[in-house]
Amino acid sequence: MKKGLIIIHTGNGKGKTTAALGVAFRALGHNLKVCMVQFIKGSWKYGELEAAKKFENFTLLPMGKGFVNLGSKEPDPEDIRLAGETLKKGKEALMSGEYAIVIFDEINYALSYNLIKIEDVLTMLKDKPQNVHVILTGRDANKFPELIELSDLVTEMKEIKHPYQQGISAQVGLEF
Ligand code: ATP
Ligand code: MG
């Protein structure tokens, strides 16, 4: 049996979530089942939400009601509750062994913003079914050396240029 990998997409450049969606697209082509859970409300765009409906093997679990108040220093208790629920849903999908790949979108952000505990994530990853691949996306994964250590594949998206710098805003098909 092949080894289920722990994969991280981090860094400040664009492409962390789209790379995870690219892997999902590939796996779906092999009729494998993929589950993706979302830690930051609104981080999934219209395009991927609509496209996912076209694949019966692709389960997307959004974070639910509420929003993460990015501006405040202390995380909102409601955001902590929602992030905890999201982790629980993702963990259930992972532990069920039903999916070939489970994607935790923006989990690194949820960790660095103290919405969820690193210990809980590390325990989950250590206990996961051997053959299931996991993808963890979001900036600042390098704040958690144990997470990097436990992972098999870590890619840092590095911003060299971004159209935002030219004043070009989000465009259909590329950003949403
Ligand atoms: P994408 O979803 O496009 O793969 P991402 O997952 O790497 O981006 P996030 O940190 O989730 O990046 O950012 C969310 C949004 O911000 C996306 O619409 C993305 O296009 C945009 N974005 C990503 N990187 C940058 C950047 N360096 N400057 C400005 N906007 C960015
Ligand atoms: Mg993203």
mmCIF file of C-alpha atoms and ligand atoms in Angstrom:
data_model
loop_
_atom_site.group_PDB
_atom_site.id
_atom_site.type_symbol
_atom_site.label_atom_id
_atom_site.label_comp_id
_atom_site.label_asym_id
_atom_site.label_seq_id
_atom_site.Cartn_x
_atom_site.Cartn_y
_atom_site.Cartn_z
ATOM 1 C CA MET A 1 0.000 0.000 0.000
ATOM 2 C CA LYS A 2 1.151 3.533 -0.803
ATOM 3 C CA LYS A 3 1.673 5.980 2.029
ATOM 4 C CA GLY A 4 -0.943 8.635 2.674
ATOM 5 C CA LEU A 5 0.955 11.928 2.741
ATOM 6 C CA ILE A 6 0.624 14.954 4.966
ATOM 7 C CA ILE A 7 0.942 17.910 2.600
ATOM 8 C CA ILE A 8 1.211 21.614 3.460
ATOM 9 C CA HIS A 9 0.646 24.557 1.116
ATOM 10 C CA THR A 10 1.805 27.710 2.884
ATOM 11 C CA GLY A 11 3.481 31.085 2.209
ATOM 12 C CA ASN A 12 2.331 34.557 1.213
ATOM 13 C CA GLY A 13 2.008 33.968 -2.522
ATOM 14 C CA LYS A 14 -1.144 33.021 -4.367
ATOM 15 C CA GLY A 15 -1.975 29.385 -5.079
ATOM 16 C CA LYS A 16 -2.404 27.516 -1.791
ATOM 17 C CA THR A 17 -6.107 26.778 -2.132
ATOM 18 C CA THR A 18 -6.026 26.481 -5.924
ATOM 19 C CA ALA A 19 -3.221 23.898 -5.705
ATOM 20 C CA ALA A 20 -5.337 21.860 -3.269
ATOM 21 C CA LEU A 21 -8.275 22.099 -5.678
ATOM 22 C CA GLY A 22 -5.962 20.959 -8.467
ATOM 23 C CA VAL A 23 -5.066 17.820 -6.527
ATOM 24 C CA ALA A 24 -8.775 17.234 -5.855
ATOM 25 C CA PHE A 25 -9.517 17.561 -9.586
ATOM 26 C CA ARG A 26 -6.896 14.940 -10.386
ATOM 27 C CA ALA A 27 -8.130 12.512 -7.753
ATOM 28 C CA LEU A 28 -11.746 12.935 -8.890
ATOM 29 C CA GLY A 29 -10.613 11.914 -12.365
ATOM 30 C CA HIS A 30 -9.673 8.549 -10.850
ATOM 31 C CA ASN A 31 -13.113 8.303 -9.197
ATOM 32 C CA LEU A 32 -11.500 8.817 -5.788
ATOM 33 C CA LYS A 33 -13.472 10.550 -3.066
ATOM 34 C CA VAL A 34 -12.300 13.929 -1.772
ATOM 35 C CA CYS A 35 -13.538 15.933 1.201
ATOM 36 C CA MET A 36 -12.605 19.583 1.774
ATOM 37 C CA VAL A 37 -13.447 21.540 4.922
ATOM 38 C CA GLN A 38 -13.186 25.301 5.202
ATOM 39 C CA PHE A 39 -11.798 27.159 8.230
ATOM 40 C CA ILE A 40 -12.290 30.745 7.117
ATOM 41 C CA LYS A 41 -15.781 31.666 6.036
ATOM 42 C CA GLY A 42 -15.895 33.198 2.576
ATOM 43 C CA SER A 43 -12.450 31.926 1.579
ATOM 44 C CA TRP A 44 -14.133 29.660 -0.947
ATOM 45 C CA LYS A 45 -15.246 31.390 -4.062
ATOM 46 C CA TYR A 46 -18.337 31.055 -6.178
ATOM 47 C CA GLY A 47 -16.449 29.150 -8.909
ATOM 48 C CA GLU A 48 -15.221 26.276 -6.764
ATOM 49 C CA LEU A 49 -18.510 26.001 -4.860
ATOM 50 C CA GLU A 50 -20.445 25.626 -8.129
ATOM 51 C CA ALA A 51 -17.867 23.338 -9.764
ATOM 52 C CA ALA A 52 -17.869 20.996 -6.748
ATOM 53 C CA LYS A 53 -21.584 20.306 -7.314
ATOM 54 C CA LYS A 54 -20.683 18.714 -10.643
ATOM 55 C CA PHE A 55 -18.640 15.992 -8.901
ATOM 56 C CA GLU A 56 -20.552 13.498 -6.796
ATOM 57 C CA ASN A 57 -17.310 12.303 -5.176
ATOM 58 C CA PHE A 58 -16.353 15.795 -4.016
ATOM 59 C CA THR A 59 -17.725 16.845 -0.619
ATOM 60 C CA LEU A 60 -17.246 20.492 0.408
ATOM 61 C CA LEU A 61 -18.062 21.367 3.998
ATOM 62 C CA PRO A 62 -18.141 25.132 4.538
ATOM 63 C CA MET A 63 -17.510 26.592 7.965
ATOM 64 C CA GLY A 64 -21.098 27.616 8.530
ATOM 65 C CA LYS A 65 -22.619 30.779 9.928
ATOM 66 C CA GLY A 66 -20.609 33.643 11.335
ATOM 67 C CA PHE A 67 -17.324 35.074 10.168
ATOM 68 C CA VAL A 68 -13.815 35.380 11.453
ATOM 69 C CA ASN A 69 -13.138 38.869 12.716
ATOM 70 C CA LEU A 70 -9.646 39.265 11.291
ATOM 71 C CA GLY A 71 -9.127 42.711 12.744
ATOM 72 C CA SER A 72 -9.340 41.952 16.458
ATOM 73 C CA LYS A 73 -6.411 40.760 18.572
ATOM 74 C CA GLU A 74 -8.417 38.232 20.555
ATOM 75 C CA PRO A 75 -10.373 35.635 18.565
ATOM 76 C CA ASP A 76 -14.140 35.794 18.892
ATOM 77 C CA PRO A 77 -15.565 32.903 20.995
ATOM 78 C CA GLU A 78 -18.071 32.194 18.199
ATOM 79 C CA ASP A 79 -15.213 31.818 15.694
ATOM 80 C CA ILE A 80 -13.441 29.438 18.086
ATOM 81 C CA ARG A 81 -16.626 27.381 18.326
ATOM 82 C CA LEU A 82 -17.079 27.276 14.532
ATOM 83 C CA ALA A 83 -13.426 26.415 13.918
ATOM 84 C CA GLY A 84 -13.703 23.613 16.501
ATOM 85 C CA GLU A 85 -16.771 22.277 14.724
ATOM 86 C CA THR A 86 -14.961 22.466 11.392
ATOM 87 C CA LEU A 87 -12.003 20.537 12.800
ATOM 88 C CA LYS A 88 -14.422 17.926 14.153
ATOM 89 C CA LYS A 89 -16.120 17.532 10.754
ATOM 90 C CA GLY A 90 -12.783 17.270 8.958
ATOM 91 C CA LYS A 91 -11.508 14.790 11.532
ATOM 92 C CA GLU A 92 -14.607 12.615 11.091
ATOM 93 C CA ALA A 93 -14.094 12.607 7.318
ATOM 94 C CA LEU A 94 -10.418 11.760 7.782
ATOM 95 C CA MET A 95 -10.935 8.992 10.339
ATOM 96 C CA SER A 96 -13.807 7.395 8.380
ATOM 97 C CA GLY A 97 -11.355 6.233 5.740
ATOM 98 C CA GLU A 98 -14.081 6.948 3.206
ATOM 99 C CA TYR A 99 -12.035 9.611 1.412
ATOM 100 C CA ALA A 100 -8.756 9.249 -0.449
ATOM 101 C CA ILE A 101 -7.905 12.900 0.277
ATOM 102 C CA VAL A 102 -9.097 15.263 2.991
ATOM 103 C CA ILE A 103 -8.288 18.960 2.565
ATOM 104 C CA PHE A 104 -8.299 21.351 5.530
ATOM 105 C CA ASP A 105 -8.458 24.744 3.791
ATOM 106 C CA GLU A 106 -6.967 27.649 5.785
ATOM 107 C CA ILE A 107 -6.302 25.437 8.817
ATOM 108 C CA ASN A 108 -2.850 27.006 9.210
ATOM 109 C CA TYR A 109 -4.524 30.358 9.581
ATOM 110 C CA ALA A 110 -6.960 28.952 12.158
ATOM 111 C CA LEU A 111 -3.931 27.637 14.081
ATOM 112 C CA SER A 112 -1.964 30.875 14.002
ATOM 113 C CA TYR A 113 -5.065 32.844 15.018
ATOM 114 C CA ASN A 114 -5.549 30.485 18.012
ATOM 115 C CA LEU A 115 -8.955 29.260 16.855
ATOM 116 C CA ILE A 116 -7.828 25.636 17.214
ATOM 117 C CA LYS A 117 -5.023 23.940 19.138
ATOM 118 C CA ILE A 118 -1.892 22.614 17.474
ATOM 119 C CA GLU A 119 -1.897 19.602 19.859
ATOM 120 C CA ASP A 120 -5.331 18.555 18.543
ATOM 121 C CA VAL A 121 -4.186 18.801 14.926
ATOM 122 C CA LEU A 122 -0.962 16.870 15.574
ATOM 123 C CA THR A 123 -2.850 14.101 17.410
ATOM 124 C CA MET A 124 -5.372 13.853 14.582
ATOM 125 C CA LEU A 125 -2.608 13.585 11.964
ATOM 126 C CA LYS A 126 -0.705 10.949 13.947
ATOM 127 C CA ASP A 127 -3.881 8.863 14.298
ATOM 128 C CA LYS A 128 -5.125 9.201 10.709
ATOM 129 C CA PRO A 129 -5.694 6.147 8.516
ATOM 130 C CA GLN A 130 -2.366 5.271 6.960
ATOM 131 C CA ASN A 131 -3.476 5.463 3.314
ATOM 132 C CA VAL A 132 -5.396 8.772 3.372
ATOM 133 C CA HIS A 133 -3.697 11.921 2.047
ATOM 134 C CA VAL A 134 -4.199 15.179 3.935
ATOM 135 C CA ILE A 135 -3.657 18.700 2.610
ATOM 136 C CA LEU A 136 -3.368 21.627 5.009
ATOM 137 C CA THR A 137 -3.464 25.105 3.480
ATOM 138 C CA GLY A 138 -2.894 28.618 4.755
ATOM 139 C CA ARG A 139 -0.176 31.096 5.583
ATOM 140 C CA ASP A 140 2.169 30.804 8.560
ATOM 141 C CA ALA A 141 2.522 27.016 8.800
ATOM 142 C CA ASN A 142 6.195 27.607 9.675
ATOM 143 C CA LYS A 143 5.074 28.970 13.052
ATOM 144 C CA PHE A 144 4.501 25.296 13.942
ATOM 145 C CA PRO A 145 7.800 23.356 13.615
ATOM 146 C CA GLU A 146 6.226 20.105 14.866
ATOM 147 C CA LEU A 147 3.666 20.309 12.070
ATOM 148 C CA ILE A 148 6.396 20.797 9.467
ATOM 149 C CA GLU A 149 8.365 17.926 11.016
ATOM 150 C CA LEU A 150 5.372 15.574 10.848
ATOM 151 C CA SER A 151 4.577 16.481 7.216
ATOM 152 C CA ASP A 152 5.894 14.693 4.136
ATOM 153 C CA LEU A 153 5.516 17.481 1.572
ATOM 154 C CA VAL A 154 5.687 21.189 2.360
ATOM 155 C CA THR A 155 5.473 23.862 -0.331
ATOM 156 C CA GLU A 156 5.815 27.568 0.326
ATOM 157 C CA MET A 157 4.121 29.808 -2.237
ATOM 158 C CA LYS A 158 6.387 32.826 -2.531
ATOM 159 C CA GLU A 159 5.026 36.066 -3.874
ATOM 160 C CA ILE A 160 7.202 37.517 -6.615
ATOM 161 C CA LYS A 161 4.499 39.593 -8.307
ATOM 162 C CA HIS A 162 0.775 39.913 -7.755
ATOM 163 C CA PRO A 163 -1.696 41.799 -10.001
ATOM 164 C CA TYR A 164 -3.040 43.550 -6.866
ATOM 165 C CA GLN A 165 0.195 45.563 -6.885
ATOM 166 C CA GLN A 166 -0.868 47.001 -10.275
ATOM 167 C CA GLY A 167 -4.321 47.750 -8.956
ATOM 168 C CA ILE A 168 -5.870 44.828 -10.830
ATOM 169 C CA SER A 169 -8.581 43.388 -8.621
ATOM 170 C CA ALA A 170 -9.909 39.827 -8.363
ATOM 171 C CA GLN A 171 -11.026 38.362 -11.710
ATOM 172 C CA VAL A 172 -13.579 35.698 -12.532
ATOM 173 C CA GLY A 173 -12.073 32.238 -12.998
ATOM 174 C CA LEU A 174 -8.776 33.235 -11.401
ATOM 175 C CA GLU A 175 -9.751 34.475 -7.968
ATOM 176 C CA PHE A 176 -13.368 33.371 -7.643
HETATM 177 P P1 ATP B 1 -5.922 31.052 -4.041
HETATM 178 O O1 ATP B 1 -7.253 30.757 -3.386
HETATM 179 O O2 ATP B 1 -6.066 32.012 -5.167
HETATM 180 O O3 ATP B 1 -5.125 29.826 -4.354
HETATM 181 P P2 ATP B 1 -4.381 31.321 -1.650
HETATM 182 O O4 ATP B 1 -5.166 30.216 -1.084
HETATM 183 O O5 ATP B 1 -2.923 31.070 -1.903
HETATM 184 O O6 ATP B 1 -5.056 31.862 -2.960
HETATM 185 P P3 ATP B 1 -5.214 33.009 0.523
HETATM 186 O O7 ATP B 1 -4.260 33.431 1.582
HETATM 187 O O8 ATP B 1 -6.227 31.976 0.831
HETATM 188 O O9 ATP B 1 -4.394 32.609 -0.760
HETATM 189 O O10 ATP B 1 -5.871 34.317 -0.056
HETATM 190 C C1 ATP B 1 -7.224 34.483 -0.374
HETATM 191 C C2 ATP B 1 -7.391 35.440 -1.516
HETATM 192 O O11 ATP B 1 -6.363 36.402 -1.582
HETATM 193 C C3 ATP B 1 -7.400 34.752 -2.881
HETATM 194 O O12 ATP B 1 -8.446 35.285 -3.659
HETATM 195 C C4 ATP B 1 -6.080 35.073 -3.502
HETATM 196 O O13 ATP B 1 -6.156 35.210 -4.920
HETATM 197 C C5 ATP B 1 -5.726 36.372 -2.856
HETATM 198 N N1 ATP B 1 -4.257 36.432 -2.654
HETATM 199 C C6 ATP B 1 -3.435 35.410 -2.448
HETATM 200 N N2 ATP B 1 -2.153 35.829 -2.330
HETATM 201 C C7 ATP B 1 -2.189 37.162 -2.470
HETATM 202 C C8 ATP B 1 -1.215 38.198 -2.452
HETATM 203 N N3 ATP B 1 0.063 37.923 -2.268
HETATM 204 N N4 ATP B 1 -1.634 39.484 -2.617
HETATM 205 C C9 ATP B 1 -2.926 39.756 -2.783
HETATM 206 N N5 ATP B 1 -3.898 38.832 -2.814
HETATM 207 C C10 ATP B 1 -3.558 37.549 -2.666
HETATM 208 MG MG MG B 2 -6.551 29.997 0.434
#
